[in-house]
Coordinates of C-alpha atoms and ligand atoms in Angstrom, one line a residue:
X776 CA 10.7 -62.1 75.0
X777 CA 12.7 -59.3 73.3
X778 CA 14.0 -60.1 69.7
X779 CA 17.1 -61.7 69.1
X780 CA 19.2 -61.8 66.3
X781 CA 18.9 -65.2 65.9
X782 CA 15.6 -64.2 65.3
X783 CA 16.0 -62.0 62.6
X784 CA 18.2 -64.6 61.0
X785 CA 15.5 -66.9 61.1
X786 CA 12.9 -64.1 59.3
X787 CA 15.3 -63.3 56.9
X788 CA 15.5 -66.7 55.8
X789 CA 12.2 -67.4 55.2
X790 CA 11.6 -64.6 52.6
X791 CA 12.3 -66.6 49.4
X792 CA 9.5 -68.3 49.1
X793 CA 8.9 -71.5 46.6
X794 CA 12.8 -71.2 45.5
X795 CA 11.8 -67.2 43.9
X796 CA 14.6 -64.5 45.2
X797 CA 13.8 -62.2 47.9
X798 CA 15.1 -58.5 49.0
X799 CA 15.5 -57.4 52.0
X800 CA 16.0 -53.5 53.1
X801 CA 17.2 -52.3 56.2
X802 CA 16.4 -48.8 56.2
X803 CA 17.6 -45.9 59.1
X804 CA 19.5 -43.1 60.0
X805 CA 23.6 -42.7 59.0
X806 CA 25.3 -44.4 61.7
X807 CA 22.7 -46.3 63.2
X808 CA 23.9 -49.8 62.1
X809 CA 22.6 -50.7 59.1
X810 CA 25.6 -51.9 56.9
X811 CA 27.2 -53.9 60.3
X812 CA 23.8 -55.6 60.7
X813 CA 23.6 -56.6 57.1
X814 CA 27.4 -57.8 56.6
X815 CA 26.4 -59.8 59.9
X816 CA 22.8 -61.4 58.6
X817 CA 25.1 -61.9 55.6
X818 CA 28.0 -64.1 56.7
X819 CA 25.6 -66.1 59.4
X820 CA 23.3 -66.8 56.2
X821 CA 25.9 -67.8 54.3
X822 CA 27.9 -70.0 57.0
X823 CA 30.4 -72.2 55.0
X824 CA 28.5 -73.0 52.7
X825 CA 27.9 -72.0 49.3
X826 CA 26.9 -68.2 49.2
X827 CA 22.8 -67.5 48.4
X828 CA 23.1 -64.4 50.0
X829 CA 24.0 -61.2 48.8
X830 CA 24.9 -57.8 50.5
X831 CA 23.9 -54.5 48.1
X832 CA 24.4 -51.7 49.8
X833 CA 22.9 -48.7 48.4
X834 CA 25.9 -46.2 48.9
X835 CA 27.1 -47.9 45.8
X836 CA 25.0 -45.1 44.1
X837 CA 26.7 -42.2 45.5
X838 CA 27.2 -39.6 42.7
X839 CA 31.4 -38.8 42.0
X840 CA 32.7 -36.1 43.4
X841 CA 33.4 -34.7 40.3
X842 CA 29.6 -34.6 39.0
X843 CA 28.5 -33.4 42.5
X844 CA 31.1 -30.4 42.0
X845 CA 29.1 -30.4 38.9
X846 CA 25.9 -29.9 40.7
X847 CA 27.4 -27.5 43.0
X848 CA 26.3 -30.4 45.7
X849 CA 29.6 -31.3 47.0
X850 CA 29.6 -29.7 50.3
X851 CA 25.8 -31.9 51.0
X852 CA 27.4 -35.2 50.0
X853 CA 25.3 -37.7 51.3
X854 CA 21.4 -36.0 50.9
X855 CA 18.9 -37.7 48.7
X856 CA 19.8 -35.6 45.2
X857 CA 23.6 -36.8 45.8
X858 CA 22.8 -40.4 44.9
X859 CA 21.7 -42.0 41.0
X860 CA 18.5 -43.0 43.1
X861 CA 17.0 -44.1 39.6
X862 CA 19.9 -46.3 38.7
X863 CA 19.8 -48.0 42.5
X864 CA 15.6 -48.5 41.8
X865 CA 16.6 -49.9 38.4
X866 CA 19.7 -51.9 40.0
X867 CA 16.5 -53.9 42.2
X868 CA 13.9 -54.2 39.7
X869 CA 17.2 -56.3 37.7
X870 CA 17.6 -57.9 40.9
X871 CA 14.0 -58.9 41.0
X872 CA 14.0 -60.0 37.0
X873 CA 16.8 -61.2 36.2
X874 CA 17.2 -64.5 38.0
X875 CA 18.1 -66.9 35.4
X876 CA 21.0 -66.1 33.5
X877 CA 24.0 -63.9 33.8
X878 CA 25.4 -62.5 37.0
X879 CA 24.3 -58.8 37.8
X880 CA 27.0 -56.3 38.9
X881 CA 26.5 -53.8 41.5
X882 CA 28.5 -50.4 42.6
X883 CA 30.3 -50.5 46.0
X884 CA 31.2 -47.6 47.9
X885 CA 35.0 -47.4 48.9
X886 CA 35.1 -45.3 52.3
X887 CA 38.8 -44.3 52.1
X888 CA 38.1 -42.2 48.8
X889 CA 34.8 -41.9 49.4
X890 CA 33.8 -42.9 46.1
X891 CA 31.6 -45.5 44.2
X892 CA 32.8 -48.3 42.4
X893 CA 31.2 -50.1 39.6
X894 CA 31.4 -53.9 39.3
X895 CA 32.7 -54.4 42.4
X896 CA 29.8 -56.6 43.6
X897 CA 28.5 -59.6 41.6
X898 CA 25.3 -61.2 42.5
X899 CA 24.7 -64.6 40.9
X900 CA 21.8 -66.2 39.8
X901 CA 22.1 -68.3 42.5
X902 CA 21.5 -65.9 44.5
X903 CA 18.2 -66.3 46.7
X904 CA 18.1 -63.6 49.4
X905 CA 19.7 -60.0 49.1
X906 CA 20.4 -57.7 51.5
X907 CA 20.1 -54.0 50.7
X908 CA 20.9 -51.1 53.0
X909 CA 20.8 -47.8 53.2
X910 CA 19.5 -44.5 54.5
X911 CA 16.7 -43.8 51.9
X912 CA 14.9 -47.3 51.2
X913 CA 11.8 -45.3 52.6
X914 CA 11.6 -41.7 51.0
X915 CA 8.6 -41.4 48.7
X916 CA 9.9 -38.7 46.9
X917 CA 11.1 -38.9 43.1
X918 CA 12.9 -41.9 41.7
X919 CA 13.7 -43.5 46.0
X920 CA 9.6 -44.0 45.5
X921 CA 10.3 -47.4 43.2
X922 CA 12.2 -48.5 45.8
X923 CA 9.9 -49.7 48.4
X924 CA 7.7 -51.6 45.9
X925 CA 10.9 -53.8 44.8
X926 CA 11.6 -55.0 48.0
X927 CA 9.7 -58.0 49.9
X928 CA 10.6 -56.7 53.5
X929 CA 12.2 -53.7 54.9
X930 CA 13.7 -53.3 58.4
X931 CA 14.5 -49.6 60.3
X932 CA 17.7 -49.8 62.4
X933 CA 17.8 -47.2 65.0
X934 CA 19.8 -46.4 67.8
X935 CA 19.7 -43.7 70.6
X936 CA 21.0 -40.5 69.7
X937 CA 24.2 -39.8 71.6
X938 CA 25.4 -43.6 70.4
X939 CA 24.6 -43.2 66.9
X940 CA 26.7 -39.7 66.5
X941 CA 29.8 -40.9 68.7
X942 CA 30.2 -43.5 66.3
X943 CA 29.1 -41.8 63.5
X944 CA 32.1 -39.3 64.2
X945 CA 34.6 -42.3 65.1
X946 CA 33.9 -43.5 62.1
X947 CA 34.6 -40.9 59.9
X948 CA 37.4 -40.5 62.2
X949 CA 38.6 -44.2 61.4
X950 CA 38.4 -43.2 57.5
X951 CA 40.9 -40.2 57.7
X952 CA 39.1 -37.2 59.2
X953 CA 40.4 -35.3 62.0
X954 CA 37.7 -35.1 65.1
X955 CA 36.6 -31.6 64.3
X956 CA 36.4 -32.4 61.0
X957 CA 34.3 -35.5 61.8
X958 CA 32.3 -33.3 64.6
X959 CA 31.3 -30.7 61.6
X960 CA 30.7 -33.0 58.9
X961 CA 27.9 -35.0 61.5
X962 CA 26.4 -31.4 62.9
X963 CA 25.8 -29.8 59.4
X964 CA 25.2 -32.9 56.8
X965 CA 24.9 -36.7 58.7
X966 CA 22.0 -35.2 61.4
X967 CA 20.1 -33.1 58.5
X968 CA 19.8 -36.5 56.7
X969 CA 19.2 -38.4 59.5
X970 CA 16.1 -36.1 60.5
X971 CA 15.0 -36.6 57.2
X972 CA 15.4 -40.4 57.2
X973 CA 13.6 -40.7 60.9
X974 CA 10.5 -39.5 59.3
X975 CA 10.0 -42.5 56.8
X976 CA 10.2 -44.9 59.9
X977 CA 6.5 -45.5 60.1
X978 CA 6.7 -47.2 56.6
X979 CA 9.1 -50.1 57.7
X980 CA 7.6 -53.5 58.4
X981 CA 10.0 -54.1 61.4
X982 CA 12.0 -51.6 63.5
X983 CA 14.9 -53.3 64.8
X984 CA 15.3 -53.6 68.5
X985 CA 18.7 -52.8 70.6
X986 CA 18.3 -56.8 71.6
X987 CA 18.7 -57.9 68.4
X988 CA 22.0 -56.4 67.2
X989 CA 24.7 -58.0 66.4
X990 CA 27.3 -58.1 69.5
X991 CA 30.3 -56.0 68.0
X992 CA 33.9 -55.9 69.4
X993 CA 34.7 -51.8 69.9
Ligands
LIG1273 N1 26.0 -53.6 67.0 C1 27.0 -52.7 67.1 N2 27.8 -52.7 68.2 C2 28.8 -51.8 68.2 N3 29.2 -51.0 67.2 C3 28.5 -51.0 66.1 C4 27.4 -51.9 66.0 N4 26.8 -51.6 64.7 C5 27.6 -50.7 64.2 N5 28.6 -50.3 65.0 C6 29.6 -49.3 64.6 O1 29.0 -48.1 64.4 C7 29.5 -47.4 63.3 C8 28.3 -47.2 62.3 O2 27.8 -48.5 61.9 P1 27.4 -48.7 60.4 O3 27.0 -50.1 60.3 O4 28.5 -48.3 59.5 O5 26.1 -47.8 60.3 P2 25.3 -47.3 59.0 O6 25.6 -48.3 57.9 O7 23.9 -47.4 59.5 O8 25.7 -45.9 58.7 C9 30.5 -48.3 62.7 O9 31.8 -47.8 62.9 C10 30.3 -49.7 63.3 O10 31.5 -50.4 63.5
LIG1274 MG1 26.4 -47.9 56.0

């Protein structure tokens, strides 16, 4: 039997063991499904009751534009030296720690300026599970290599090729670019990571089947 998503909801929620918080990564390429999964496991997790679940995403950590014009990294927005990979790894060891007392903030990433945001998600103590997602979860290079030692699990999403970059460019599309635009920003920056990020696949615990996606009104 091929896995299901019900499935996966049912692994996800066994990973806090004894009452003790758990994080889960989903890992894989830009476009390939990873935040639309997690929002998903998220609210079915949650159902109506009260939240233990708790979606991090790690674009959160994008760097401003204005310290990436800095860097002189605008124009690769998006590679691993364009994030505060150190403050995400610190962001989970928190996570991990502090469970007791006050709530813990984390960054979101708003796609219409294309900018992070700080305190825009808080994660209570109740908080049992959290969901974290993003492309580099697996890199063993510099400060992304105290990432995969914080979390209990981590999942690879992938999808085939041609699917993942038609809706990679409709998104962008969706967040203001035009279609050439969106075209040239996949073809020189999105499929340079994403080559990048298929090479840490090995490392995941679980890759993700087609079957067990979430069904997704286009
Ligand atoms: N299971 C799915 N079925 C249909 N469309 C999907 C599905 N998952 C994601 N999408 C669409 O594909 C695009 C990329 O998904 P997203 O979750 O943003 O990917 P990632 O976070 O990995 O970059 C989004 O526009 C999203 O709506
Ligand atoms: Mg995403």
């Amino acid at each position: 039997m091929p896995l299901t998503f019900d499935d996966l909801l049912q692994r996800a929620r066994a990973l806090p063991r004894g009452g003790r918080r758990a994080i889960l990564g989903i890992a894989g390429s830009p476009g390939a499904g990873k935040s639309t999964l997690a929002e998903h496991l998220v609210r079915e997790l949650n159902g109506n009751g009260e939240p233990w679940v708790a979606h991090v995403p790690m674009d959160g950590f994008h760097l401003a534009d204005a310290e990436l014009e800095r860097l002189g990294r605008r124009d690769r927005k998006g590679a691993p030296d364009t994030f505060d990979a150190a403050g995400y790894a610190d962001l989970l060891r928190r996570l991990r720690e502090e469970t007791d007392d006050d709530t813990v903030y984390a960054p979101g990433f708003e796609r219409v300026l294309e900018q992070p945001i700080a305190g825009m998600i808080p994660i209570p103590p109740t908080a049992r599970l959290i969901v974290t997602e993003g492309n580099y979860l697996l890199l063993d290079t510099g400060a992304w290599a105290r990432v995969l030692p914080r979390l209990d699990e981590v999942w690879f999403c992938e999808l085939p090729e041609p699917e993942r970059i038609q809706r990679l460019v409709a998104r962008h599309e969706q967040f203001g670019k035009s279609h050439e635009e969106a075209v040239a920003w996949v073809r020189r920056s999105d499929e340079r990571n994403a080559e990048l990020v298929a090479t840490t696949r090995a490392r995941a615990d679980l890759v993700v089947p087609q079957s067990a996606l979430p069904r997704v009104e286009a």
